Amino acid sequence: MATTCNPCLPVSARAPGVPVSINARREVRFKCRFSVGSGELFAGDGRLFTLGISRRVQQRSLKLETSEQQRRSRVGPSTRNALLDETRSRFQEETQCSELAFCEDEEFLKESSAARAATRRHPHLLVGMMGSGKSTVGRGLAEALGYNFFDSDKLVEQAWGASVSEMFRADREQDFRNAEEDAIEWLCRLTHLVVATGGGAVIRHKNWDSMRHGITAWLDVPVDVLARRVVAVGCHSRPLLNTANDASEDAAYKKALARLTSIFNERCDMYRKSDVVVSLKEIAGARSIDVESITPTMIAIKVLEEIGEKLEREGRVY
Ligand SMILES: Nc1ncnc2c1ncn2[C@@H]1O[C@H](COP(=O)(O)OP(=O)(O)O)[C@@H](O)[C@H]1O
Ligand SMILES: O=C(O)C1=C[C@@H](OP(=O)(O)O)[C@@H](O)[C@H](O)C1
């Protein structure tokens, strides 16, 4: 028997978990309030307990909640108490916590579901220059959180039945920007999702009004790295770079670098308006590696850490 946590993610970054429930296999799920982590604990007979670890775990105490759903599942009081006793002793053994409290009172449940509802108001929106990794990192982030992933460019393409490049080529950039605005407004009304916005989303105030319903994270990637990435995959899907006809990769790189530098200089103040900034240079410095060696997973972890810290500073739960 052991608690199992995703070893790739730091405590503050683990998934916030699912609502408390008992499933068809009669595995009982417990979830704690102010959860900053979760683990799984197996009872001797194969039942699975999903546990949330409270911030207070550092003070050697732990709070778990059981839910109305569990009550509805017709686990009788003696079974429930036996489960709780078993969980208590096994978890105390695991965590060396001296205090462990199970809360079942209505007030606690109301409070914790309000807290969960508050976090649900926050879609995670990745902003940044084209090629900064919003889609790549966003997908991993969504997977880690158990959220849905959306790419606003893709929604626009679906709505118009044309690719972004085709729209730009047909001189319909303004139509694209309007459709992007609608897509972002719609997405920001939803919950439990990670959105990769288009690189230019930050230029419209209306998008910021929408994005304030969520949490924005800027992936700050040096322009030379961006240029290398977009040239490597081909610039056909990035109409603003206009490098399609360049004969050599070197020529395409130089043109992309110049164009990206100028776009970055125009937009950097707007990217800085984001709730959190994830700088690849900083990650590289902290890990003593070069920027090109930073993996999307490392970036996703940093995004989660930064968002977690921001919410904590503001007294909100993740
Ligand atoms: N951390 C990374 N390291 C190396 N390549 C990356 C990294 N993040 C993204 N890429 C690559 O860079 C390209 C652009 O990434 P993408 O996620 O499409 O960026 P965006 O959505 O911001 O335009 C893709 O080919 C992707 O595989
Ligand atoms: O920077 C921009 O203005 C744009 C970035 C692109 O998205 P990505 O950042 O996903 O490449 C796409 O929305 C469009 O080509 C415009």
Tab-separated table of C-alpha atoms in Angstrom, residues 155-279:
chain	number	residue	atom	x	y	z
A	155	LEU	CA	-12.053	27.347	-33.953
A	156	VAL	CA	-11.764	30.250	-36.375
A	157	GLU	CA	-10.782	27.877	-39.178
A	158	GLN	CA	-13.794	25.693	-38.406
A	159	ALA	CA	-16.121	28.694	-38.303
A	160	TRP	CA	-14.865	30.039	-41.659
A	161	GLY	CA	-14.132	26.762	-43.381
A	162	ALA	CA	-10.765	28.220	-44.409
A	163	SER	CA	-7.271	28.061	-42.962
A	164	VAL	CA	-5.768	31.080	-41.214
A	165	SER	CA	-3.274	31.406	-44.075
A	166	GLU	CA	-6.054	31.388	-46.652
A	167	MET	CA	-7.845	34.139	-44.753
A	168	PHE	CA	-4.723	36.300	-44.617
A	169	ARG	CA	-3.975	35.645	-48.292
A	170	ALA	CA	-7.496	36.735	-49.204
A	171	ASP	CA	-6.857	39.984	-47.342
A	172	ARG	CA	-9.277	38.986	-44.611
A	173	GLU	CA	-7.068	39.594	-41.585
A	174	GLN	CA	-9.747	41.793	-40.002
A	175	ASP	CA	-12.340	39.032	-40.469
A	176	PHE	CA	-9.874	36.661	-38.864
A	177	ARG	CA	-9.335	39.028	-35.908
A	178	ASN	CA	-13.111	39.469	-35.464
A	179	ALA	CA	-13.681	35.726	-35.539
A	180	GLU	CA	-10.790	35.241	-33.114
A	181	GLU	CA	-12.417	37.765	-30.780
A	182	ASP	CA	-15.700	35.817	-30.885
A	183	ALA	CA	-13.914	32.509	-30.316
A	184	ILE	CA	-12.011	33.852	-27.306
A	185	GLU	CA	-15.116	35.436	-25.828
A	186	TRP	CA	-16.959	32.132	-26.148
A	187	LEU	CA	-14.094	30.080	-24.718
A	188	CYS	CA	-13.702	32.390	-21.739
A	189	ARG	CA	-17.266	31.674	-20.689
A	190	LEU	CA	-16.415	27.983	-20.321
A	191	THR	CA	-14.695	26.188	-17.474
A	192	HIS	CA	-12.051	23.523	-17.074
A	193	LEU	CA	-10.155	24.306	-20.229
A	194	VAL	CA	-6.776	25.321	-21.519
A	195	VAL	CA	-6.720	27.603	-24.550
A	196	ALA	CA	-3.879	28.247	-26.963
A	197	THR	CA	-4.712	31.729	-28.249
A	198	GLY	CA	-3.372	33.057	-31.528
A	199	GLY	CA	-0.164	35.062	-31.233
A	200	GLY	CA	-1.993	38.292	-32.084
A	201	ALA	CA	-4.906	37.883	-29.654
A	202	VAL	CA	-3.276	40.278	-27.191
A	203	ILE	CA	-3.588	43.254	-29.550
A	204	ARG	CA	-7.339	43.663	-29.037
A	205	HIS	CA	-8.705	45.167	-25.812
A	206	LYS	CA	-11.874	43.139	-26.185
A	207	ASN	CA	-9.817	39.944	-25.929
A	208	TRP	CA	-8.335	41.151	-22.658
A	209	ASP	CA	-11.845	41.839	-21.339
A	210	SER	CA	-12.702	38.221	-22.155
A	211	MET	CA	-9.423	36.781	-20.946
A	212	ARG	CA	-9.807	38.458	-17.551
A	213	HIS	CA	-12.395	35.748	-16.828
A	214	GLY	CA	-9.518	33.298	-16.877
A	215	ILE	CA	-5.835	33.200	-16.063
A	216	THR	CA	-3.400	34.278	-18.729
A	217	ALA	CA	0.108	32.881	-18.951
A	218	TRP	CA	2.647	34.373	-21.341
A	219	LEU	CA	5.183	31.951	-22.781
A	220	ASP	CA	8.148	34.269	-23.175
A	221	VAL	CA	10.503	32.641	-25.674
A	222	PRO	CA	13.557	34.391	-27.200
A	223	VAL	CA	12.905	35.443	-30.806
A	224	ASP	CA	15.874	33.542	-32.223
A	225	VAL	CA	14.437	30.333	-30.770
A	226	LEU	CA	11.037	31.201	-32.258
A	227	ALA	CA	12.585	31.811	-35.651
A	228	ARG	CA	14.412	28.478	-35.614
A	229	ARG	CA	11.235	26.639	-34.608
A	230	VAL	CA	8.937	28.176	-37.193
A	231	VAL	CA	11.460	27.738	-39.996
A	232	ALA	CA	11.965	24.101	-38.990
A	233	VAL	CA	8.247	23.338	-39.387
A	234	GLY	CA	7.802	25.610	-42.403
A	235	CYS	CA	6.233	29.037	-42.324
A	236	HIS	CA	3.278	28.201	-44.582
A	237	SER	CA	0.911	28.205	-41.581
A	238	ARG	CA	2.270	31.547	-40.326
A	239	PRO	CA	1.225	34.052	-42.944
A	240	LEU	CA	2.624	37.071	-41.101
A	241	LEU	CA	6.155	35.801	-41.678
A	242	ASN	CA	5.839	35.664	-45.425
A	243	THR	CA	8.892	33.481	-45.947
A	244	ALA	CA	7.260	30.925	-48.222
A	245	ASN	CA	9.302	31.793	-51.279
A	246	ASP	CA	12.726	31.924	-49.698
A	247	ALA	CA	15.176	29.663	-51.438
A	248	SER	CA	17.290	28.582	-48.490
A	249	GLU	CA	16.564	27.805	-44.879
A	250	ASP	CA	19.126	30.410	-43.882
A	251	ALA	CA	17.332	33.113	-45.853
A	252	ALA	CA	14.003	32.031	-44.355
A	253	TYR	CA	15.528	32.110	-40.863
A	254	LYS	CA	16.936	35.624	-41.330
A	255	LYS	CA	13.657	36.956	-42.650
A	256	ALA	CA	11.648	35.234	-39.936
A	257	LEU	CA	13.984	36.583	-37.255
A	258	ALA	CA	13.663	40.161	-38.512
A	259	ARG	CA	9.881	39.926	-38.771
A	260	LEU	CA	9.459	38.228	-35.396
A	261	THR	CA	11.690	40.823	-33.731
A	262	SER	CA	9.600	43.648	-35.107
A	263	ILE	CA	6.288	41.959	-34.126
A	264	PHE	CA	7.684	41.207	-30.666
A	265	ASN	CA	8.718	44.842	-30.154
A	266	GLU	CA	5.203	45.971	-31.076
A	267	ARG	CA	3.505	43.473	-28.758
A	268	CYS	CA	5.761	42.826	-25.807
A	269	ASP	CA	4.000	45.345	-23.548
A	270	MET	CA	0.730	43.592	-24.249
A	271	TYR	CA	2.119	40.141	-23.504
A	272	ARG	CA	3.423	41.538	-20.218
A	273	LYS	CA	-0.164	42.254	-19.141
A	274	SER	CA	-0.590	38.516	-18.528
A	275	ASP	CA	-1.288	37.216	-15.039
A	276	VAL	CA	1.846	35.101	-15.068
A	277	VAL	CA	4.984	35.161	-17.157
A	278	VAL	CA	6.860	31.985	-17.951
A	279	SER	CA	10.267	32.946	-19.248
